[in-house]
Coordinates of C-alpha atoms in Angstrom, one line a residue:
X1 CA -7.3 -2.0 -19.3
X2 CA -6.3 1.9 -17.9
X3 CA -4.8 4.9 -19.6
X4 CA -1.4 4.5 -18.1
X5 CA -0.8 0.6 -19.6
X6 CA -1.9 2.7 -22.5
X7 CA 1.4 5.1 -22.0
X8 CA 4.0 2.5 -21.5
X9 CA 3.2 0.8 -24.8
X10 CA 3.8 3.9 -26.5
X11 CA 6.5 5.3 -24.3
X12 CA 7.9 1.4 -26.2
X13 CA 7.1 2.6 -29.9
X14 CA 8.6 6.0 -29.5
X15 CA 11.7 5.0 -27.4
X16 CA 12.5 2.6 -31.0
X17 CA 12.4 5.7 -32.8
X18 CA 15.1 8.0 -31.3
X19 CA 18.4 7.0 -32.8
X20 CA 20.0 10.3 -32.5
X21 CA 19.8 13.4 -30.8
X22 CA 19.7 17.3 -31.9
X23 CA 21.6 20.3 -29.8
X24 CA 18.8 21.9 -28.8
X25 CA 17.9 18.4 -26.4
X26 CA 21.1 18.2 -25.3
X27 CA 21.0 21.7 -24.3
X28 CA 17.8 20.8 -22.9
X29 CA 18.6 17.4 -21.1
X30 CA 21.8 19.6 -19.3
X31 CA 19.6 21.7 -17.6
X32 CA 16.6 19.5 -16.4
X33 CA 18.7 15.8 -16.2
X34 CA 22.1 16.3 -15.5
X35 CA 22.8 19.8 -13.8
X36 CA 19.7 18.8 -10.8
X37 CA 21.9 14.7 -10.1
X38 CA 24.4 17.0 -10.0
X39 CA 23.0 19.2 -7.5
X40 CA 21.2 16.2 -5.5
X41 CA 24.9 14.7 -5.4
X42 CA 26.1 17.4 -3.3
X43 CA 23.5 17.4 -0.7
X44 CA 22.8 13.9 1.5
X45 CA 20.4 12.1 -1.1
X46 CA 18.6 8.9 -0.2
X47 CA 20.7 6.5 -2.6
X48 CA 23.9 8.3 -2.2
X49 CA 23.9 8.4 1.0
X50 CA 23.1 4.8 1.6
X51 CA 25.9 3.6 -0.9
X52 CA 28.7 5.8 0.8
X53 CA 27.1 5.1 4.6
X54 CA 27.4 1.2 3.7
X55 CA 30.7 0.9 2.0
X56 CA 32.1 2.9 5.2
X57 CA 30.4 0.4 7.3
X58 CA 32.6 -1.9 5.8
X59 CA 35.4 -0.4 6.7
X60 CA 34.8 0.4 10.1
X61 CA 34.1 -3.5 10.0
X62 CA 38.1 -4.0 8.6
X63 CA 36.6 -6.0 5.5
X64 CA 37.7 -3.5 3.1
X65 CA 40.8 -4.2 1.8
X66 CA 44.1 -2.6 2.2
X67 CA 44.9 -0.3 -0.8
X68 CA 41.8 -0.2 -2.5
X69 CA 40.4 3.0 -4.2
X70 CA 38.2 4.4 -1.8
X71 CA 37.1 7.4 -4.4
X72 CA 35.4 4.2 -6.2
X73 CA 32.9 3.9 -3.0
X74 CA 32.8 7.9 -2.2
X75 CA 32.5 8.8 -5.8
X76 CA 31.6 6.9 -8.0
X77 CA 29.2 4.2 -6.6
X78 CA 27.0 7.1 -4.7
X79 CA 26.9 8.4 -8.2
X80 CA 26.1 5.5 -10.2
X81 CA 22.8 4.8 -7.1
X82 CA 21.6 8.5 -8.2
X83 CA 22.0 7.5 -11.9
X84 CA 19.5 4.7 -11.5
X85 CA 16.7 5.9 -9.7
X86 CA 16.9 9.3 -12.2
X87 CA 16.8 6.9 -15.1
X88 CA 14.1 5.6 -13.8
X89 CA 11.9 8.7 -12.2
X90 CA 12.4 9.7 -16.1
X91 CA 10.0 6.8 -17.1
X92 CA 8.1 6.9 -14.0
X93 CA 6.3 10.4 -15.0
X94 CA 5.2 8.9 -18.0
X95 CA 3.8 5.8 -15.9
X96 CA 2.0 7.6 -13.6
X97 CA 1.0 10.3 -16.1
X98 CA 3.3 13.0 -13.6
X99 CA 4.1 16.5 -14.0
X100 CA 1.2 16.7 -16.6
X101 CA 3.5 14.0 -19.4
X102 CA 0.1 13.0 -21.1
X103 CA 0.8 13.5 -25.0
X104 CA 3.3 12.3 -27.6
X105 CA 6.1 14.8 -27.6
X106 CA 6.3 14.9 -23.6
X107 CA 7.0 11.4 -23.8
X108 CA 9.4 12.1 -26.6
X109 CA 11.4 14.3 -24.4
X110 CA 11.4 12.0 -21.0
X111 CA 12.6 9.0 -23.1
X112 CA 14.9 11.2 -24.8
X113 CA 16.4 12.2 -21.5
X114 CA 16.5 8.8 -20.2
X115 CA 18.5 7.4 -23.2
X116 CA 21.0 10.8 -23.6
X117 CA 21.7 9.6 -19.2
X118 CA 22.2 5.9 -20.0
X119 CA 25.0 7.0 -22.6
X120 CA 26.2 9.7 -20.9
X121 CA 26.4 7.5 -17.3
X122 CA 27.7 4.2 -20.0
X123 CA 30.4 6.3 -21.5
X124 CA 31.3 7.9 -18.3
X125 CA 32.0 4.4 -16.9
X126 CA 33.6 2.7 -19.7
X127 CA 36.2 5.9 -19.9
X128 CA 37.1 6.0 -16.2
X129 CA 40.5 6.0 -15.5
X130 CA 40.0 4.8 -11.7
X131 CA 38.3 1.0 -12.7
X132 CA 39.5 -1.6 -14.4
X133 CA 37.9 -4.0 -16.2
X134 CA 36.2 -6.5 -13.9
X135 CA 34.7 -3.5 -11.9
X136 CA 33.5 -1.7 -15.2
X137 CA 31.6 -4.5 -15.5
X138 CA 30.6 -5.4 -12.7
X139 CA 28.5 -1.9 -12.3
X140 CA 27.7 -2.5 -15.9
X141 CA 25.8 -5.0 -15.3
X142 CA 24.4 -4.4 -12.0
X143 CA 23.2 -1.0 -13.2
X144 CA 21.4 -3.2 -15.8
X145 CA 19.7 -5.4 -13.4
X146 CA 18.4 -2.4 -11.2
X147 CA 16.7 -0.8 -14.3
X148 CA 15.5 -3.6 -15.5
X149 CA 13.9 -4.8 -12.0
X150 CA 11.9 -1.1 -11.4
X151 CA 11.1 -1.2 -15.2
X152 CA 9.2 -5.0 -14.5
X153 CA 7.7 -3.9 -11.2
X154 CA 6.4 -0.8 -13.1
X155 CA 5.4 -3.3 -15.9
X156 CA 4.0 -5.1 -12.9
X157 CA 1.7 -2.6 -11.9
X158 CA 0.6 -1.1 -14.9
X159 CA -0.2 -4.6 -16.9
X160 CA -1.3 -7.4 -14.4
X161 CA -4.7 -8.3 -13.5
X162 CA -6.0 -9.7 -10.6
X163 CA -6.7 -13.3 -12.2
X164 CA -3.6 -13.1 -13.8
X165 CA -2.1 -13.1 -10.3
X166 CA -4.6 -15.5 -9.2
X167 CA -2.9 -17.7 -11.2
X168 CA 0.6 -16.9 -10.4
X169 CA 1.7 -16.6 -13.7
X170 CA 4.0 -13.6 -12.7
X171 CA 7.2 -15.6 -13.6
X172 CA 7.6 -13.3 -17.4
X173 CA 7.3 -10.4 -15.3
X174 CA 9.8 -10.9 -12.4
X175 CA 13.5 -10.9 -12.9
X176 CA 14.0 -12.7 -10.3
X177 CA 11.6 -14.9 -9.0
X178 CA 13.5 -16.6 -6.7
X179 CA 14.2 -13.1 -4.7
X180 CA 10.4 -12.8 -4.6
X181 CA 9.9 -16.0 -3.2
X182 CA 12.6 -15.8 -0.5
X183 CA 10.5 -12.4 0.1
X184 CA 7.4 -14.1 0.8
X185 CA 9.2 -16.8 3.0
X186 CA 11.3 -14.3 5.1
X187 CA 10.0 -14.9 8.6
X188 CA 10.0 -10.8 9.2
X189 CA 8.4 -10.0 5.6
X190 CA 5.5 -13.0 6.7
X191 CA 4.4 -11.7 9.6
X192 CA 3.1 -8.7 8.4
X193 CA 1.5 -10.3 5.2
X194 CA -0.6 -12.6 7.7
X195 CA -1.5 -9.9 9.5
X196 CA -2.7 -8.5 6.6
X197 CA -4.4 -11.4 5.2
X198 CA -6.1 -11.9 7.9
X199 CA -7.9 -9.0 7.5
X200 CA -8.4 -8.9 3.9
X201 CA -10.5 -11.1 1.3
X202 CA -9.3 -13.0 -1.2
X203 CA -9.3 -10.5 -4.0
X204 CA -7.3 -8.5 -1.4
X205 CA -4.9 -11.5 -0.8
X206 CA -4.5 -11.4 -4.7
X207 CA -3.7 -7.4 -4.7
X208 CA -1.3 -8.0 -1.9
X209 CA 0.9 -10.6 -3.2
X210 CA 0.7 -8.7 -6.3
X211 CA 2.2 -5.3 -3.9
X212 CA 4.7 -6.8 -2.4
X213 CA 6.4 -8.5 -5.6
X214 CA 5.9 -4.8 -7.0
X215 CA 7.6 -3.5 -3.8
X216 CA 10.5 -5.6 -4.2
X217 CA 11.0 -5.4 -7.7
X218 CA 10.8 -1.3 -7.9
X219 CA 12.6 -0.4 -4.4
X220 CA 14.1 -2.9 -2.1
X221 CA 16.1 -5.0 -5.6
X222 CA 17.4 -1.4 -5.9
X223 CA 18.8 -1.3 -2.3
X224 CA 20.1 -4.8 -2.2
X225 CA 22.1 -4.4 -5.9
X226 CA 24.0 -1.8 -3.9
X227 CA 25.2 -3.8 -1.1
X228 CA 25.8 -7.0 -3.8
X229 CA 27.7 -4.6 -5.7
X230 CA 29.9 -2.1 -3.0
X231 CA 30.4 -6.0 -1.6
X232 CA 31.6 -7.8 -4.8
X233 CA 33.8 -4.5 -6.0
X234 CA 35.4 -5.3 -2.2
X235 CA 35.6 -9.3 -2.6
X236 CA 33.7 -9.7 0.6
X237 CA 32.4 -13.2 0.4
X238 CA 28.4 -13.9 0.8
X239 CA 28.2 -15.7 3.7
X240 CA 30.1 -13.0 5.2
X241 CA 27.8 -12.2 8.6
X242 CA 28.6 -9.0 8.2
X243 CA 27.3 -8.6 4.2
X244 CA 24.4 -10.6 5.9
X245 CA 23.4 -8.3 8.4
X246 CA 23.5 -4.6 5.2
X247 CA 21.7 -7.1 3.2
X248 CA 19.5 -7.7 5.8
X249 CA 19.0 -3.7 6.4
X250 CA 18.7 -3.1 2.9
X251 CA 15.7 -5.4 2.1
X252 CA 13.6 -3.7 5.3
X253 CA 14.6 -0.4 4.5
X254 CA 13.6 -0.8 0.7
X255 CA 10.4 -2.0 1.5
X256 CA 10.6 0.8 4.7
X257 CA 10.6 3.7 1.9
X258 CA 7.9 2.6 -0.4
X259 CA 5.6 2.1 2.0
X260 CA 6.0 5.6 3.2
X261 CA 6.0 6.7 -0.3
X262 CA 2.7 4.9 -0.6
X263 CA 1.6 6.6 2.5
X264 CA 2.3 10.0 0.8
X265 CA 0.6 9.8 -1.8
X266 CA -2.3 10.7 -0.4
X267 CA -1.3 14.7 1.0
X268 CA -0.7 17.5 -0.8
X269 CA 2.6 19.8 0.3
X270 CA 2.6 23.2 -1.6
X271 CA 6.0 23.7 -0.1
X272 CA 7.8 20.9 -2.5
X273 CA 8.8 20.7 -5.9
X274 CA 8.7 17.4 -5.8
X275 CA 4.9 17.3 -6.0
X276 CA 2.9 18.5 -8.3
X277 CA -1.0 19.8 -7.4
X278 CA -2.2 17.0 -10.2
X279 CA 0.3 14.3 -8.8
X280 CA -2.0 13.8 -5.4
X281 CA -3.6 10.7 -5.5
X282 CA -2.0 9.2 -8.2
X283 CA -2.3 5.9 -7.1
X284 CA -5.7 6.2 -7.2
X285 CA -5.8 8.1 -10.1
X286 CA -3.6 5.2 -12.2
X287 CA -5.4 2.1 -9.9
X288 CA -2.1 1.2 -8.1
X289 CA -2.7 -0.9 -5.2
X290 CA -0.6 0.2 -2.2
X291 CA -0.5 -1.2 0.8
X292 CA -2.8 1.8 2.8
X293 CA -5.3 1.4 0.1
X294 CA -5.4 -2.5 0.4
X295 CA -6.2 -1.6 3.9
X296 CA -9.0 0.2 3.2
X297 CA -10.7 -1.4 0.5
X298 CA -11.3 -4.2 2.6
X299 CA -13.9 -1.9 5.7
X300 CA -17.0 -1.8 5.4
X301 CA -17.9 -0.6 2.2
X302 CA -19.9 2.7 3.9
X303 CA -16.5 3.7 4.8
X304 CA -14.5 3.2 1.7
X305 CA -16.6 4.6 -0.8
X306 CA -14.8 7.5 -2.3
X307 CA -12.5 5.9 -2.8
X308 CA -13.1 2.6 -4.5
X309 CA -15.0 4.8 -6.8
X310 CA -12.8 7.0 -7.9
X311 CA -10.1 3.9 -8.0
X312 CA -12.3 2.2 -10.7
X313 CA -13.1 5.6 -12.1
X314 CA -11.3 5.2 -15.5
X315 CA -9.9 8.8 -17.7
X316 CA -9.0 10.7 -15.1
X317 CA -6.9 13.8 -15.2
X318 CA -6.2 14.7 -11.5
X319 CA -7.9 14.1 -8.9
X320 CA -7.0 17.8 -7.3
X321 CA -9.6 19.0 -5.4
X322 CA -11.2 15.4 -4.1
X323 CA -7.7 14.9 -1.9
X324 CA -8.8 16.2 1.6
X325 CA -12.0 14.1 1.4
X326 CA -10.1 11.3 0.5
X327 CA -7.4 12.0 3.2
X328 CA -10.9 12.5 5.5
X329 CA -11.8 9.0 4.4
X330 CA -8.6 7.6 4.6
X331 CA -8.2 8.6 8.3
X332 CA -11.6 7.3 8.9
X333 CA -11.2 3.8 8.5
X334 CA -7.6 3.8 10.1
X335 CA -6.0 2.2 7.3
X336 CA -3.3 5.6 7.0
X337 CA -2.4 5.0 9.9
X338 CA -2.6 1.2 9.9
X339 CA 0.0 1.9 7.1
X340 CA 2.4 4.4 8.7
X341 CA 2.3 2.2 11.7
X342 CA 3.5 -0.6 9.2
X343 CA 6.3 1.1 7.9
X344 CA 7.7 2.6 11.7
X345 CA 7.8 -1.4 12.5
X346 CA 9.9 -1.7 9.5
X347 CA 12.0 0.9 9.9
X348 CA 12.7 0.5 13.7
X349 CA 13.3 -2.9 12.9
X350 CA 15.7 -2.7 10.7
X351 CA 17.5 0.1 12.9
X352 CA 18.0 -3.1 15.4
X353 CA 20.3 -5.1 12.8
X354 CA 22.8 -2.5 12.9
X355 CA 26.0 -1.9 14.6
X356 CA 25.5 1.9 16.0
X357 CA 28.9 1.5 17.6
X358 CA 30.3 2.4 14.1
X359 CA 29.6 6.1 12.9
X360 CA 28.6 4.8 9.4
X361 CA 25.6 2.4 11.7
X362 CA 24.3 5.5 13.0
X363 CA 23.8 7.0 9.4
X364 CA 22.5 4.2 7.7
X365 CA 20.5 4.2 11.0
X366 CA 19.4 7.9 10.6
X367 CA 18.1 7.3 7.2
X368 CA 15.1 5.2 8.2
X369 CA 13.9 8.0 10.3
X370 CA 11.8 9.1 7.5
X371 CA 8.9 6.7 8.5
X372 CA 8.7 8.6 11.2
X373 CA 9.3 12.4 10.3
X374 CA 8.9 13.8 6.8
X375 CA 7.1 16.4 5.2
X376 CA 4.2 14.6 3.9
X377 CA 3.6 12.7 7.6
X378 CA 3.3 16.6 9.0
X379 CA 0.0 16.9 7.2
X380 CA -1.5 13.5 9.2
X381 CA -0.6 14.2 11.8
X382 CA -2.2 18.0 12.0
X383 CA -5.6 16.2 10.3
X384 CA -5.4 14.2 13.3
X385 CA -5.2 16.8 15.8
X386 CA -8.0 19.1 13.6
X387 CA -10.7 16.1 13.1
X388 CA -10.2 15.0 16.9
X389 CA -10.7 18.7 18.2
X390 CA -13.8 19.6 15.0
X391 CA -17.3 18.7 16.3
X392 CA -18.5 19.5 12.9
X393 CA -18.0 16.0 11.1
X394 CA -18.6 18.1 7.7
X395 CA -15.6 20.4 7.9
X396 CA -12.8 19.4 6.1
X397 CA -8.9 19.6 6.7
X398 CA -7.4 21.2 4.0
X399 CA -3.2 20.4 3.1
X400 CA -3.3 23.5 1.1
X401 CA -3.9 25.8 4.8
X402 CA -0.6 24.2 6.0
X403 CA 3.0 23.6 4.7
X404 CA 5.5 22.1 6.2
X405 CA 7.8 23.8 9.6
X406 CA 4.2 25.6 10.6
X407 CA 2.5 25.6 13.2

């Protein structure tokens, strides 16, 4: 079992010991968690924007009941979406040993902040004068299930072996097994799954099964539940065609985001505050199967030696310094190219579902552009151009020599 799995167990132990909050912890929480969350809501952010524009889409479709409280959907629900992801990220930093969260003191700090965030948010909803009891219950139930799904996805990442997956013993890890089954039977997703399976070995088939389940739990489920929460608050029936359309968009959009996130793990971008040098290649370091890694692992061994060795090597604090070599190998195998293309195809298909005569439809469609252009992908295109022009195969494209927005 990898070291990250023991971190998960340690988190649970520490979480049970936190019963009260000292003033210093509260001040630190406000500075490091609450204030950044408020600032995030003041600019375009994926989850809050998604929630705002789903509501706008319903509004333009004439599905919002007369006399409803717009403030609930323009302020409270976007904050709810960002709360869930902020709460999950505090745990994710520990799961993936990010930001050097590796000892008990640092883990304790993250768990304490996550608990405080949850307490603050629950109190905020409970006492909110705009919300009636039904609305409070819906929000509370939805956020709980969102958080559980993300944690189960992380549990699946760090505690499931290929043997476990082979015997289909996933039930105890899944918050909603039927949703996972539906994902695999969905014709749109099945075409990508079958395409990847056709190119891979039996072990990789099992890794794909695990990967798709994890994607649903840690990404797709959140967007589906945001749609369900807004729809239920507006009392839009499940059988409504517009609700079905938005749900289908959310399903593809959530999956696309996870693909983009997985692809971005191979690039070091020095100009961002969200990825430190020690965080690059965290999926390889933690032994987490992602779509580009699954494709790469299935190439001839002569093309994946470095990645495979690093993936199965335990107790690595950081892979910074090896990232440019890994990027070169991932590009030579074409695995990264295929994975980027997959994200683009899913994003493009999500856009086609929307009525873009609606302003909110165009805004939702614009969210999918991250699958084409983002601050990490510019390294891919620069590296591709570098290797195309270089006659010396020993030369390396170096991410740290380039920054986003430079020529």
